[in-house]
Coordinates of C-alpha atoms in Angstrom, one line a residue:
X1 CA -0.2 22.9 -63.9
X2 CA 2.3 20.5 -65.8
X3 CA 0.8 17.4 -67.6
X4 CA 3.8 15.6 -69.0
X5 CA 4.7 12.1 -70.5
X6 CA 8.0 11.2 -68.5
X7 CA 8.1 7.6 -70.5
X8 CA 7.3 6.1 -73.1
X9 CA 6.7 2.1 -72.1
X10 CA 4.2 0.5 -69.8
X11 CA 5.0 1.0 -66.1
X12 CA 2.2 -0.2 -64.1
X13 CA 2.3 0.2 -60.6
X14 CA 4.9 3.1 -60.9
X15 CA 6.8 4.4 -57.6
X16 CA 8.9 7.4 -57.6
X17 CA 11.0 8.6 -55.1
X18 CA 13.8 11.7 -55.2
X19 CA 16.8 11.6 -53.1
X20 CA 20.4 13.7 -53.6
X21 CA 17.9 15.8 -56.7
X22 CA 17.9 12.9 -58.7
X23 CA 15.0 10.6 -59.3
X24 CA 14.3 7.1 -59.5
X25 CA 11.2 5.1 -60.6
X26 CA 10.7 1.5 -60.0
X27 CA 6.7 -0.6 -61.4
X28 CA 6.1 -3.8 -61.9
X29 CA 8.2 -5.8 -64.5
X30 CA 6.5 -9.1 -63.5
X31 CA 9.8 -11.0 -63.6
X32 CA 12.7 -9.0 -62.0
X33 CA 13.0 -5.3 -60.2
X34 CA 14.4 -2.5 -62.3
X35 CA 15.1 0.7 -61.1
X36 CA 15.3 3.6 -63.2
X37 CA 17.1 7.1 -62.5
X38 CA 17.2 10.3 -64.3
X39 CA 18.1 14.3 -63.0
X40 CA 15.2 15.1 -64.5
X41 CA 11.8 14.3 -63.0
X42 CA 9.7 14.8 -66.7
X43 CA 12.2 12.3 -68.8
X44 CA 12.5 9.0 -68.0
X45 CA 13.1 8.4 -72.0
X46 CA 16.8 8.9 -71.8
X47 CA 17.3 7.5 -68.4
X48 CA 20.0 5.2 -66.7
X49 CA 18.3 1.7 -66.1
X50 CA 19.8 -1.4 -64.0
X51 CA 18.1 -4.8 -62.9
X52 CA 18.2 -5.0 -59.2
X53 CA 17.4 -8.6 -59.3
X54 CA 16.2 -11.0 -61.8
X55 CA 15.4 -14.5 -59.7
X56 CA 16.7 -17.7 -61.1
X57 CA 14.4 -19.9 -62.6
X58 CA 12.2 -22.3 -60.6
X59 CA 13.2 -20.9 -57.3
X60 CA 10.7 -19.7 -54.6
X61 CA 9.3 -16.0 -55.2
X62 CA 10.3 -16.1 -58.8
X63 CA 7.0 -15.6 -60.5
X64 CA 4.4 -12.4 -60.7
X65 CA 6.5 -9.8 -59.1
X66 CA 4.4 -6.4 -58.4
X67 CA 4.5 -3.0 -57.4
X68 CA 8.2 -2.8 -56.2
X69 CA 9.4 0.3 -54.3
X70 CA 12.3 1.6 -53.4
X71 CA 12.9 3.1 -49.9
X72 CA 16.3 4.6 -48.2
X73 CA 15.5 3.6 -44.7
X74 CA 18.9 4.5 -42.0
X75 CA 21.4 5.1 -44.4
X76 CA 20.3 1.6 -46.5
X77 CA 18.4 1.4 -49.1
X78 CA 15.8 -1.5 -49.6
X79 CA 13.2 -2.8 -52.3
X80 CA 10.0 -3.9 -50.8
X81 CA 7.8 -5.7 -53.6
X82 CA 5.3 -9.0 -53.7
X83 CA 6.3 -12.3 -54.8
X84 CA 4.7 -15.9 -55.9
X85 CA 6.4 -19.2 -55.8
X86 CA 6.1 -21.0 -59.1
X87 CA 3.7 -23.4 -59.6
X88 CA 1.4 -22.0 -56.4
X89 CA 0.1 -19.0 -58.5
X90 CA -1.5 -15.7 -56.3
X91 CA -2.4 -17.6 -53.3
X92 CA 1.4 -17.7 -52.2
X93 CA 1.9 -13.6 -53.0
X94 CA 4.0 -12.7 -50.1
X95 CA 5.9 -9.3 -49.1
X96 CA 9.9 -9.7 -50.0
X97 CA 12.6 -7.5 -50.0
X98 CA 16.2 -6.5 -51.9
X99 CA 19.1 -4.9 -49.4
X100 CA 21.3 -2.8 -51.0
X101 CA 25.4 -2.6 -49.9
X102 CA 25.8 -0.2 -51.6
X103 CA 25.0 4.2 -50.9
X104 CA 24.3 4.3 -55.1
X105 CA 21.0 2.4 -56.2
X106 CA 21.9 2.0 -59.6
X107 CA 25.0 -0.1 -58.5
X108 CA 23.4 -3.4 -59.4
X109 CA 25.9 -5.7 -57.8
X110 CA 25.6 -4.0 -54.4
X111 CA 21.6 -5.8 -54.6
X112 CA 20.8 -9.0 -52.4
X113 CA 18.0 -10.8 -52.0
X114 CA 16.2 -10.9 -48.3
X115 CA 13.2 -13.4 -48.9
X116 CA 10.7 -12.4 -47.0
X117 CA 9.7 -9.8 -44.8
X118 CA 10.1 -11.2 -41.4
X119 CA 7.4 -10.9 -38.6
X120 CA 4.5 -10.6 -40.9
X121 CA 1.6 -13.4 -40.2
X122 CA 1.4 -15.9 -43.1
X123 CA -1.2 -14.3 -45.0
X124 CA -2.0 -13.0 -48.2
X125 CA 0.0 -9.7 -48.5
X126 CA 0.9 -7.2 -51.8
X127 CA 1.3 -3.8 -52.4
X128 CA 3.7 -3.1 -49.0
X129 CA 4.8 0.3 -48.4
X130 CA 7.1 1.8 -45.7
X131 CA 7.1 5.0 -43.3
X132 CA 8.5 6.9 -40.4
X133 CA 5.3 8.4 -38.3
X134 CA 6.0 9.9 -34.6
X135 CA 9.5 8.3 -35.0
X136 CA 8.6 4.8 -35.1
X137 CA 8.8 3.0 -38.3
X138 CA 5.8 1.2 -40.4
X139 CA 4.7 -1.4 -43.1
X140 CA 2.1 -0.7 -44.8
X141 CA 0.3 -3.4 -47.2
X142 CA -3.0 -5.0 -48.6
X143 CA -4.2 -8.5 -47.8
X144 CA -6.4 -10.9 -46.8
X145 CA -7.9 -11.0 -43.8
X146 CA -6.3 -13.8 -42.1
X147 CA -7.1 -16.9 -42.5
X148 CA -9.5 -16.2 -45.2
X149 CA -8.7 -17.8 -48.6
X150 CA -11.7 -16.6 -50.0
X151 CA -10.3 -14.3 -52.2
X152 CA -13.4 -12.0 -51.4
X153 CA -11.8 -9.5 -49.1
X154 CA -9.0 -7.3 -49.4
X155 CA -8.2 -4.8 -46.8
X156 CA -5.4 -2.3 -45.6
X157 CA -3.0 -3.7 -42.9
X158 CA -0.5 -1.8 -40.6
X159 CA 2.3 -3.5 -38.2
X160 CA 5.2 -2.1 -36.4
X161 CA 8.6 -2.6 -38.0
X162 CA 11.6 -4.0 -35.4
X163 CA 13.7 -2.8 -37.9
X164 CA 13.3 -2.3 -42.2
X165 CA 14.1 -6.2 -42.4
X166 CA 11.4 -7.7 -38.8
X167 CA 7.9 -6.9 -38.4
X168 CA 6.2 -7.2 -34.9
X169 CA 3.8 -9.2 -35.1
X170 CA 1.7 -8.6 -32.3
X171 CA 1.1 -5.2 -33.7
X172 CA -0.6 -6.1 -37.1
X173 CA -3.8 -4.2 -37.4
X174 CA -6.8 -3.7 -39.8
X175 CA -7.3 0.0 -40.7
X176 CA -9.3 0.0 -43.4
X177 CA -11.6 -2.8 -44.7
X178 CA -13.3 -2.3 -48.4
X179 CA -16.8 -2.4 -46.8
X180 CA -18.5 1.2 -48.9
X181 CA -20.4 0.6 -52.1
X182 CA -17.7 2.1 -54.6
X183 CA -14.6 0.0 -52.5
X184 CA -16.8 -3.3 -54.2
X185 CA -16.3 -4.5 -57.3
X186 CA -18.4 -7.5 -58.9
X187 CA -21.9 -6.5 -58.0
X188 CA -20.3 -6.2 -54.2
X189 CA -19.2 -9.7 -54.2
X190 CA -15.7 -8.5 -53.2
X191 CA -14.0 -5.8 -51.3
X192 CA -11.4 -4.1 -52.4
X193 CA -8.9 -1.8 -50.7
X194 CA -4.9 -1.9 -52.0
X195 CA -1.8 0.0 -53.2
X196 CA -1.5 2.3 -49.9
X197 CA 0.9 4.9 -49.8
X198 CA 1.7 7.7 -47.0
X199 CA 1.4 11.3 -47.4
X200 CA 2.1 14.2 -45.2
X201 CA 2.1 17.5 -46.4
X202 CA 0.5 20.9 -46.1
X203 CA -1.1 19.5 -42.4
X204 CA -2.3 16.6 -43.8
X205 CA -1.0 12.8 -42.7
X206 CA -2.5 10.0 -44.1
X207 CA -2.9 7.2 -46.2
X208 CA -4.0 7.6 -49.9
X209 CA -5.0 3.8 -51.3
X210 CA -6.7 2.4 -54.0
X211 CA -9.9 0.7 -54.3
X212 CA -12.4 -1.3 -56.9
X213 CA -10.9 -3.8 -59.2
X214 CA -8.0 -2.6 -60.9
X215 CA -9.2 -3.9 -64.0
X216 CA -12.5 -1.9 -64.0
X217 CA -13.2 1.5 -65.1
X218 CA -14.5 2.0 -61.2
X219 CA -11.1 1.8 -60.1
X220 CA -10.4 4.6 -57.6
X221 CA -8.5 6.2 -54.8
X222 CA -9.8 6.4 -51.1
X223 CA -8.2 8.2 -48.2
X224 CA -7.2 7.8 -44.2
X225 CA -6.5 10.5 -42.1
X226 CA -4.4 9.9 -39.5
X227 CA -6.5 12.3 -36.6
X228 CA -3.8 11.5 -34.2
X229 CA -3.1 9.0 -31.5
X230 CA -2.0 5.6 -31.6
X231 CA -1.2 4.4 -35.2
X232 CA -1.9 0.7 -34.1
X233 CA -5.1 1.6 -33.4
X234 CA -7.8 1.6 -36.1
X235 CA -9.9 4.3 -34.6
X236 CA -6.9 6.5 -35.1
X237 CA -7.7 6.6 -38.8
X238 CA -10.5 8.5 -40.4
X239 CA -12.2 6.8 -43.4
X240 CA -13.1 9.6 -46.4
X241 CA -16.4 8.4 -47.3
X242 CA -16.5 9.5 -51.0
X243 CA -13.4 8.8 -53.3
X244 CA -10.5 11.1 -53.4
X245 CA -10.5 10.5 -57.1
X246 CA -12.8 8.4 -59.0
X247 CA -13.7 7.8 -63.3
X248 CA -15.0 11.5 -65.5
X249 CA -17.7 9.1 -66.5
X250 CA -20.2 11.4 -67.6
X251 CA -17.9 13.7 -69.3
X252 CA -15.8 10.8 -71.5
X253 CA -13.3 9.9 -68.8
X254 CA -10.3 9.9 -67.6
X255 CA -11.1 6.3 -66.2
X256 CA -9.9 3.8 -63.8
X257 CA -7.3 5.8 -61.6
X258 CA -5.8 3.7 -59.3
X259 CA -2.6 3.1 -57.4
X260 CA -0.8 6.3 -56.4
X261 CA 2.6 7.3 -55.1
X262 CA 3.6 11.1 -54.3
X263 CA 7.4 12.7 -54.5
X264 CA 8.9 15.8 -52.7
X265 CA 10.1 18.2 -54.6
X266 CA 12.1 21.6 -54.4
X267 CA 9.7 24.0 -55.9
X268 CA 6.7 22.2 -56.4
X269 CA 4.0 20.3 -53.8
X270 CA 3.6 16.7 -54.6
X271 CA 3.6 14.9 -57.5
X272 CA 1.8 11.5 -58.9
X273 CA 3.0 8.7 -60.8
X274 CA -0.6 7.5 -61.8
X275 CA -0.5 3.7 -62.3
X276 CA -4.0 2.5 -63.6
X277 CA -5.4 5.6 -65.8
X278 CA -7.3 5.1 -68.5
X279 CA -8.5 7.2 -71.7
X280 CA -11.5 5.2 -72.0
X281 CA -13.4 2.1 -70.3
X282 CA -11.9 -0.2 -72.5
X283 CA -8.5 0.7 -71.6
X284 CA -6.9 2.7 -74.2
X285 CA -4.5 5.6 -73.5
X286 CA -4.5 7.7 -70.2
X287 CA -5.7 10.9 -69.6
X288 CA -5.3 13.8 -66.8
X289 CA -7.3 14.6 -64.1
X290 CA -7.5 17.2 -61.7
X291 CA -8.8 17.4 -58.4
X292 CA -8.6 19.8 -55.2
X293 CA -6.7 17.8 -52.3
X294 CA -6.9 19.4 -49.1
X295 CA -7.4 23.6 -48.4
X296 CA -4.2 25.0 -49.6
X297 CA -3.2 22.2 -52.7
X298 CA -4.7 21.4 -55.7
X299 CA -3.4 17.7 -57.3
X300 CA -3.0 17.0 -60.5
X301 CA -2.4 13.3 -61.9
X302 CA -0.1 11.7 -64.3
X303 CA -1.4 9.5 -67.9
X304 CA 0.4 8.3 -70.8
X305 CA 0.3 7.4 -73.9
X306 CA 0.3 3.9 -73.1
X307 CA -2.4 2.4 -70.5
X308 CA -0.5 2.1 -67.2
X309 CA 2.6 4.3 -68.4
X310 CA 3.9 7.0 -66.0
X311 CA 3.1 10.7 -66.3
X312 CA 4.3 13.4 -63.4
X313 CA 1.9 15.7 -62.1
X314 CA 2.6 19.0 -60.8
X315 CA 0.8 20.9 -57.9
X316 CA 2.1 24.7 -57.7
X317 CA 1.0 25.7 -54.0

């Protein structure tokens, strides 16, 4: 088991992903994308850092950028992330996306701006992720139900991509709606469900998300089994009914753990960068937790010494 600080400043929303054996780790900034790189997945103190893109003042999806990721998708590499227009606040979140020119990441110039991801019905939409199932290729988010402006329901979304820059729309589809007590925060006045990410490993493919308000101590991770089938089709995805990974309330914490991503690695199973830990329920510094994941693994999550700062997490199958 390895529980070990890989940074020392706030990285909320933290995605990791490990490509040529050296890692990089994007979060949210709130005004530009950074991208961070380091050989070595427990230190990203001493790392190399660029800005991927830094939008010009008063110029559409320049305000409240979250949870960025960085994918290497057909030989190109791409940030998906959420954006607001200035001056509309949350309402306008959509999913955009960088395009890189470039085989390096951390070659800043080789960034460009797309705008936003094609295909995708105007709706409320954050937290997109992308991945390859049964060869064809997916985006992944949370939103609103649309047409509702509500701000009362937040669910998981899947649609076909064309390609890593065109959605289909015709293929959009609910899989998971925040409808179970824990998935609803403020007395169950709201529904919750965000921050998916995929997962296959050790015969398990699914969906690991988050769910509760990120800014309680009931904030918690849920999970979708893909049982097979048609990914389009909601019935293709099994709901867990009790959280993957909730608050150690009754023995002091941790609390609030929220927002997952998993990397590969060499000699290890997966690993978390945990986004939303918390030592205590006011939200002071992280703490650990560990929890059995399917038959054969045993996950292990990441803290800090700062609320939202990164932490790996080891599981030794």
């Amino acid at each position: 088991m390895s529980n070990i600080p890989i940074a020392d400043i706030d990285t909320p929303d933290p995605w990791m992903v490990r490509h040529n054996n050296l890692y990089y780790l994007t979060f949210t900034c709130g005004d530009r994308v950074d991208i961070l790189m380091s050989r070595n997945v427990e230190d990203f103190r001493s790392c190399n850092k660029i800005t991927a893109w830094h939008p010009p003042p008063n110029t559409p999806w320049s305000t409240d950028l979250w949870a960025p990721e960085l994918h290497h998708i057909n030989g190109t590499w791409y940030v998906y992330f959420c954006a607001a227009h200035l001056g509309r606040g949350s309402l306008s979140h959509r999913t955009v996306l960088l395009r890189s020119s470039s085989q390096d990441p951390m070659d800043a110039a080789g960034w460009t701006f797309l705008g936003p991801l094609q295909g995708i019905p105007d709706h409320w939409n954050v937290d997109a992720t992308v991945f390859t199932l049964r060869g064809r290729l997916f985006c992944c988010y949370s939103g609103w139900p649309p047409g509702d402006f509500s701000d009362t329901q937040q669910d998981v979304f899947l649609v076909e991509l064309a390609d890593p820059e065109h959605a289909l729309a015709r293929t959009l589809t609910c899989i998971s709606r925040a409808e179970l007590p824990w998935e609803r925060p403020d007395g169950g006045r709201r529904g919750v469900n965000e921050g998916p990410t995929w997962l296959s490993m050790a015969g398990f493919e699914g969906i690991v998300y988050s769910a509760n308000g990120s800014w309680t101590s009931d904030y918690t991770l849920g999970l979708l089994r893909f049982t097979g089938g048609d990914p389009l089709q909601a019935s293709s995805w099994q709901k867990r009914h009790a959280p993957l990974l909730k608050s150690c309330k009754d023995k002091g914490g941790p609390f609030g753990p929220g927002h997952a991503s998993f990397i590969p690695a060499v000699d290890w199973g997966p690993a978390y960068p945990q986004g939303h830990p918390q030592k205590n329920e006011k939200g002071k510094a992280g703490t650990i937790a560990r929890r059995g994941f399917c038959a054969s693994t045993v996950t292990i999550f990441i803290h800090s010494p700062k609320a939202a700062a990164a932490f790996v997490v080891v599981v030794r199958l």
